[in-house]
């Protein structure tokens, strides 16, 4: 896998180039159920204006950079996208320096493998891209970090793809409390657990899903179920309960150094090798929001990044067993 780290303060030619590169694959995915299975542009824009109005100017700029086409604009809204599932584990290490650690378990063939640093609308955000402006995890210049896991419920409803919700939180919020309020009101099309940590050590996990109120919890651990297991076969396949117990034991039964805790994410049972089934661990991310820093890790490799001293580059990573 070729990973890239790119920075562009305001949307411009570099983002347009990325979109042109990724769009053919995203278009095929977005239209896989037929164009009429997706909402119209008018509906997409209306819902974005209703739930995330602060993003509208940015959305319109990106649509122009993407060529101004109808399909691209509908895709970029993230409103009612096709269903997609991931694995993932995430936890808050509560030592002297607040740290969020997460594994992203997903299909390597459907992944941006891109770290973006942007200053859109005057707010600096750094994180792992999805859909070229959504994020699966990230941190902003206010010292707010965020990450997602799939919530383990096989129900699709009316709402946004969660990567855009994460982008919205990092663009508009500065504290965990503000993030919780945003997560509680924005609809998501599938179930997700979103964990937030700010520079003042305040954290929460929002259990989101279509057709039900978002549950805001003080959970420091999230895997792939919510209050209880609802999708039994998925839970067994991903070992979500076992991973949750493993992390809770490490956080509560004995305190361990930060590096020891992080290293546990690079080994079973947290590290997944189910690449052929689309649920291998593509990376481990470490966020230190107070320092505005992140790391991307793989077994034997650490790629550190600083928001204020961001260095562009690339890494070619061999993921064991990946297609």
CSV table of N, CA, C and O in Angstrom, one decimal, residues 61-124:
chain,number,residue,atom,x,y,z
A,61,UNK,N,-17.3,24.8,-2.9
A,61,UNK,CA,-16.0,25.0,-3.5
A,61,UNK,C,-15.5,23.6,-4.0
A,61,UNK,O,-14.9,23.5,-5.1
A,62,UNK,N,-15.6,22.6,-3.2
A,62,UNK,CA,-15.1,21.3,-3.6
A,62,UNK,C,-15.9,20.7,-4.8
A,62,UNK,O,-15.3,20.1,-5.7
A,63,UNK,N,-17.2,21.0,-4.8
A,63,UNK,CA,-18.0,20.5,-6.0
A,63,UNK,C,-17.4,21.2,-7.3
A,63,UNK,O,-17.3,20.6,-8.3
A,64,UNK,N,-17.1,22.5,-7.2
A,64,UNK,CA,-16.5,23.2,-8.4
A,64,UNK,C,-15.2,22.6,-8.7
A,64,UNK,O,-14.9,22.3,-9.9
A,65,UNK,N,-14.3,22.3,-7.8
A,65,UNK,CA,-13.0,21.7,-8.0
A,65,UNK,C,-13.2,20.3,-8.6
A,65,UNK,O,-12.3,19.9,-9.4
A,66,UNK,N,-14.3,19.6,-8.3
A,66,UNK,CA,-14.5,18.3,-8.8
A,66,UNK,C,-15.1,18.3,-10.2
A,66,UNK,O,-15.4,17.2,-10.7
A,67,UNK,N,-15.3,19.5,-10.7
A,67,UNK,CA,-15.8,19.6,-12.1
A,67,UNK,C,-17.2,20.0,-12.2
A,67,UNK,O,-17.7,20.2,-13.4
A,68,UNK,N,-17.9,20.2,-11.1
A,68,UNK,CA,-19.3,20.7,-11.2
A,68,UNK,C,-20.3,19.7,-11.6
A,68,UNK,O,-21.5,20.1,-11.9
A,69,UNK,N,-20.0,18.4,-11.7
A,69,UNK,CA,-20.9,17.4,-12.2
A,69,UNK,C,-21.9,17.0,-11.1
A,69,UNK,O,-21.7,17.1,-9.9
A,70,UNK,N,-23.1,16.6,-11.6
A,70,UNK,CA,-24.2,16.2,-10.7
A,70,UNK,C,-23.8,15.0,-9.8
A,70,UNK,O,-24.0,15.0,-8.6
A,71,UNK,N,-23.2,13.9,-10.4
A,71,UNK,CA,-22.9,12.7,-9.6
A,71,UNK,C,-21.8,13.1,-8.5
A,71,UNK,O,-21.9,12.6,-7.4
A,72,UNK,N,-20.8,13.8,-8.9
A,72,UNK,CA,-19.8,14.1,-8.0
A,72,UNK,C,-20.3,15.0,-6.8
A,72,UNK,O,-20.0,14.7,-5.7
A,73,UNK,N,-21.2,15.9,-7.1
A,73,UNK,CA,-21.8,16.7,-6.0
A,73,UNK,C,-22.6,15.9,-5.1
A,73,UNK,O,-22.6,16.1,-3.9
A,74,UNK,N,-23.4,15.0,-5.6
A,74,UNK,CA,-24.2,14.1,-4.8
A,74,UNK,C,-23.3,13.2,-3.9
A,74,UNK,O,-23.5,13.0,-2.7
A,75,UNK,N,-22.3,12.7,-4.5
A,75,UNK,CA,-21.3,11.8,-3.7
A,75,UNK,C,-20.7,12.6,-2.6
A,75,UNK,O,-20.6,12.2,-1.5
A,76,UNK,N,-20.2,13.9,-2.9
A,76,UNK,CA,-19.5,14.7,-1.9
A,76,UNK,C,-20.4,15.1,-0.8
A,76,UNK,O,-19.9,15.5,0.3
A,77,UNK,N,-21.7,15.0,-0.9
A,77,UNK,CA,-22.6,15.4,0.2
A,77,UNK,C,-22.6,14.3,1.3
A,77,UNK,O,-23.0,14.6,2.4
A,78,UNK,N,-22.2,13.1,1.0
A,78,UNK,CA,-22.2,12.0,1.9
A,78,UNK,C,-23.6,11.7,2.4
A,78,UNK,O,-23.8,10.9,3.4
A,79,UNK,N,-24.6,12.2,1.8
A,79,UNK,CA,-26.0,11.9,2.3
A,79,UNK,C,-26.5,10.6,1.7
A,79,UNK,O,-26.5,10.4,0.5
A,80,UNK,N,-26.9,9.7,2.5
A,80,UNK,CA,-27.4,8.4,2.1
A,80,UNK,C,-26.5,7.6,1.1
A,80,UNK,O,-26.9,7.2,0.1
A,81,UNK,N,-25.2,7.4,1.5
A,81,UNK,CA,-24.3,6.7,0.6
A,81,UNK,C,-24.6,5.2,0.7
A,81,UNK,O,-25.5,4.7,1.5
A,82,UNK,N,-24.0,4.3,-0.1
A,82,UNK,CA,-24.2,2.9,0.0
A,82,UNK,C,-23.7,2.4,1.4
A,82,UNK,O,-22.9,3.1,2.0
A,83,UNK,N,-24.2,1.3,1.8
A,83,UNK,CA,-23.8,0.7,3.1
A,83,UNK,C,-22.3,0.3,3.0
A,83,UNK,O,-21.8,-0.1,2.0
A,84,UNK,N,-21.6,0.5,4.1
A,84,UNK,CA,-20.2,0.0,4.2
A,84,UNK,C,-19.9,-0.3,5.7
A,84,UNK,O,-20.4,0.3,6.6
A,85,UNK,N,-19.1,-1.4,5.8
A,85,UNK,CA,-18.8,-1.9,7.2
A,85,UNK,C,-17.3,-1.9,7.4
A,85,UNK,O,-16.5,-2.0,6.5
A,86,UNK,N,-16.9,-1.7,8.7
A,86,UNK,CA,-15.5,-1.8,9.0
A,86,UNK,C,-15.4,-2.5,10.4
A,86,UNK,O,-16.5,-2.8,11.0
A,87,UNK,N,-14.2,-2.8,10.8
A,87,UNK,CA,-14.0,-3.4,12.1
A,87,UNK,C,-13.7,-2.3,13.1
A,87,UNK,O,-14.5,-1.5,13.5
A,88,UNK,N,-12.4,-2.2,13.5
A,88,UNK,CA,-11.8,-1.1,14.3
A,88,UNK,C,-12.0,-1.3,15.8
A,88,UNK,O,-13.0,-1.9,16.3
A,89,UNK,N,-10.9,-0.9,16.5
A,89,UNK,CA,-10.9,-0.8,18.0
A,89,UNK,C,-10.3,0.6,18.3
A,89,UNK,O,-9.4,1.1,17.6
A,90,UNK,N,-10.8,1.2,19.4
A,90,UNK,CA,-10.2,2.5,19.8
A,90,UNK,C,-10.4,2.6,21.3
A,90,UNK,O,-11.3,2.1,21.9
A,91,UNK,N,-9.4,3.4,21.9
A,91,UNK,CA,-9.4,3.5,23.4
A,91,UNK,C,-8.7,4.8,23.7
A,91,UNK,O,-7.8,5.3,23.0
A,92,UNK,N,-9.0,5.3,24.9
A,92,UNK,CA,-8.3,6.4,25.5
A,92,UNK,C,-7.4,6.0,26.6
A,92,UNK,O,-7.8,5.3,27.6
A,93,UNK,N,-6.1,6.2,26.4
A,93,UNK,CA,-5.1,5.9,27.5
A,93,UNK,C,-5.1,7.1,28.4
A,93,UNK,O,-4.9,8.2,28.0
A,94,UNK,N,-5.3,6.9,29.7
A,94,UNK,CA,-5.5,8.0,30.6
A,94,UNK,C,-4.3,8.2,31.5
A,94,UNK,O,-4.4,8.4,32.7
A,95,UNK,N,-3.1,8.2,30.9
A,95,UNK,CA,-1.9,8.5,31.7
A,95,UNK,C,-1.6,10.0,31.7
A,95,UNK,O,-2.5,10.8,31.5
A,96,UNK,N,-0.4,10.4,32.0
A,96,UNK,CA,0.0,11.8,32.1
A,96,UNK,C,-0.3,12.6,30.9
A,96,UNK,O,-0.7,13.8,31.0
A,97,UNK,N,-0.2,12.1,29.7
A,97,UNK,CA,-0.4,12.7,28.4
A,97,UNK,C,-1.7,12.1,27.8
A,97,UNK,O,-1.6,10.9,27.5
A,98,UNK,N,-2.8,12.8,27.6
A,98,UNK,CA,-4.0,12.1,27.1
A,98,UNK,C,-3.7,11.7,25.6
A,98,UNK,O,-3.2,12.4,24.8
A,99,UNK,N,-4.0,10.4,25.4
A,99,UNK,CA,-3.7,9.8,24.1
A,99,UNK,C,-4.9,9.0,23.6
A,99,UNK,O,-5.6,8.2,24.4
A,100,UNK,N,-5.3,9.1,22.4
A,100,UNK,CA,-6.3,8.2,21.7
A,100,UNK,C,-5.5,7.3,20.8
A,100,UNK,O,-4.7,7.7,20.0
A,101,UNK,N,-5.8,6.0,20.9
A,101,UNK,CA,-5.2,5.0,20.1
A,101,UNK,C,-6.3,4.2,19.3
A,101,UNK,O,-7.3,3.9,19.9
A,102,UNK,N,-6.1,3.9,18.0
A,102,UNK,CA,-7.1,3.2,17.3
A,102,UNK,C,-6.5,2.3,16.2
A,102,UNK,O,-5.5,2.6,15.7
A,103,UNK,N,-7.2,1.2,16.0
A,103,UNK,CA,-6.9,0.4,14.8
A,103,UNK,C,-8.0,0.5,13.8
A,103,UNK,O,-9.2,0.5,14.2
A,104,UNK,N,-7.7,0.7,12.5
A,104,UNK,CA,-8.7,0.8,11.5
A,104,UNK,C,-8.6,-0.5,10.7
A,104,UNK,O,-7.6,-0.8,10.0
A,105,UNK,N,-9.7,-1.3,10.8
A,105,UNK,CA,-9.8,-2.6,10.1
A,105,UNK,C,-10.8,-2.4,8.9
A,105,UNK,O,-12.0,-2.2,9.1
A,106,UNK,N,-10.3,-2.6,7.7
A,106,UNK,CA,-11.1,-2.3,6.5
A,106,UNK,C,-10.5,-3.0,5.3
A,106,UNK,O,-9.4,-3.6,5.4
A,107,UNK,N,-11.1,-2.8,4.2
A,107,UNK,CA,-10.6,-3.4,2.9
A,107,UNK,C,-9.6,-2.5,2.3
A,107,UNK,O,-9.8,-1.4,2.0
A,108,UNK,N,-8.4,-3.1,2.1
A,108,UNK,CA,-7.3,-2.3,1.6
A,108,UNK,C,-7.5,-1.8,0.2
A,108,UNK,O,-6.9,-0.8,-0.3
A,109,UNK,N,-8.5,-2.4,-0.6
A,109,UNK,CA,-8.8,-2.0,-1.9
A,109,UNK,C,-9.8,-0.9,-2.0
A,109,UNK,O,-10.1,-0.4,-3.1
A,110,UNK,N,-10.3,-0.5,-0.9
A,110,UNK,CA,-11.3,0.6,-0.8
A,110,UNK,C,-11.0,1.6,0.2
A,110,UNK,O,-11.8,2.0,1.1
A,111,UNK,N,-9.7,2.1,0.1
A,111,UNK,CA,-9.2,2.9,1.2
A,111,UNK,C,-8.3,4.0,0.6
A,111,UNK,O,-7.5,3.7,-0.3
A,112,UNK,N,-8.5,5.3,1.0
A,112,UNK,CA,-7.7,6.4,0.4
A,112,UNK,C,-6.2,6.3,0.7
A,112,UNK,O,-5.4,6.8,-0.1
A,113,UNK,N,-5.8,5.6,1.8
A,113,UNK,CA,-4.4,5.6,2.3
A,113,UNK,C,-3.7,7.0,2.1
A,113,UNK,O,-2.7,7.2,1.6
A,114,UNK,N,-4.4,8.0,2.7
A,114,UNK,CA,-4.1,9.4,2.5
A,114,UNK,C,-4.2,10.1,3.8
A,114,UNK,O,-5.3,10.0,4.5
A,115,UNK,N,-3.2,10.9,4.2
A,115,UNK,CA,-3.3,11.7,5.4
A,115,UNK,C,-3.3,13.2,4.9
A,115,UNK,O,-2.4,13.6,4.1
A,116,UNK,N,-4.3,13.9,5.3
A,116,UNK,CA,-4.5,15.3,4.8
A,116,UNK,C,-4.3,16.3,5.9
A,116,UNK,O,-4.9,16.0,7.0
A,117,UNK,N,-3.6,17.3,5.7
A,117,UNK,CA,-3.6,18.5,6.6
A,117,UNK,C,-4.2,19.6,5.8
A,117,UNK,O,-3.7,20.0,4.7
A,118,UNK,N,-5.2,20.2,6.3
A,118,UNK,CA,-5.9,21.3,5.7
A,118,UNK,C,-6.1,22.5,6.6
A,118,UNK,O,-6.0,22.3,7.9
A,119,UNK,N,-6.4,23.6,6.1
A,119,UNK,CA,-6.7,24.8,6.9
A,119,UNK,C,-8.0,25.4,6.3
A,119,UNK,O,-8.1,26.7,6.2
A,120,UNK,N,-8.9,24.6,6.0
A,120,UNK,CA,-10.2,25.0,5.4
A,120,UNK,C,-11.0,25.9,6.4
A,120,UNK,O,-11.2,25.5,7.5
A,121,UNK,N,-11.4,27.1,5.9
A,121,UNK,CA,-12.2,27.9,6.8
A,121,UNK,C,-11.4,28.5,8.0
A,121,UNK,O,-12.0,28.9,8.9
A,122,UNK,N,-10.1,28.4,7.9
A,122,UNK,CA,-9.2,28.9,9.0
A,122,UNK,C,-9.0,27.9,10.1
A,122,UNK,O,-8.3,28.3,11.1
A,123,UNK,N,-9.6,26.7,10.0
A,123,UNK,CA,-9.4,25.7,11.1
A,123,UNK,C,-8.4,24.6,10.6
A,123,UNK,O,-8.7,24.0,9.6
A,124,UNK,N,-7.3,24.4,11.2
A,124,UNK,CA,-6.4,23.4,10.8
A,124,UNK,C,-6.8,22.1,11.3
A,124,UNK,O,-7.1,21.9,12.5
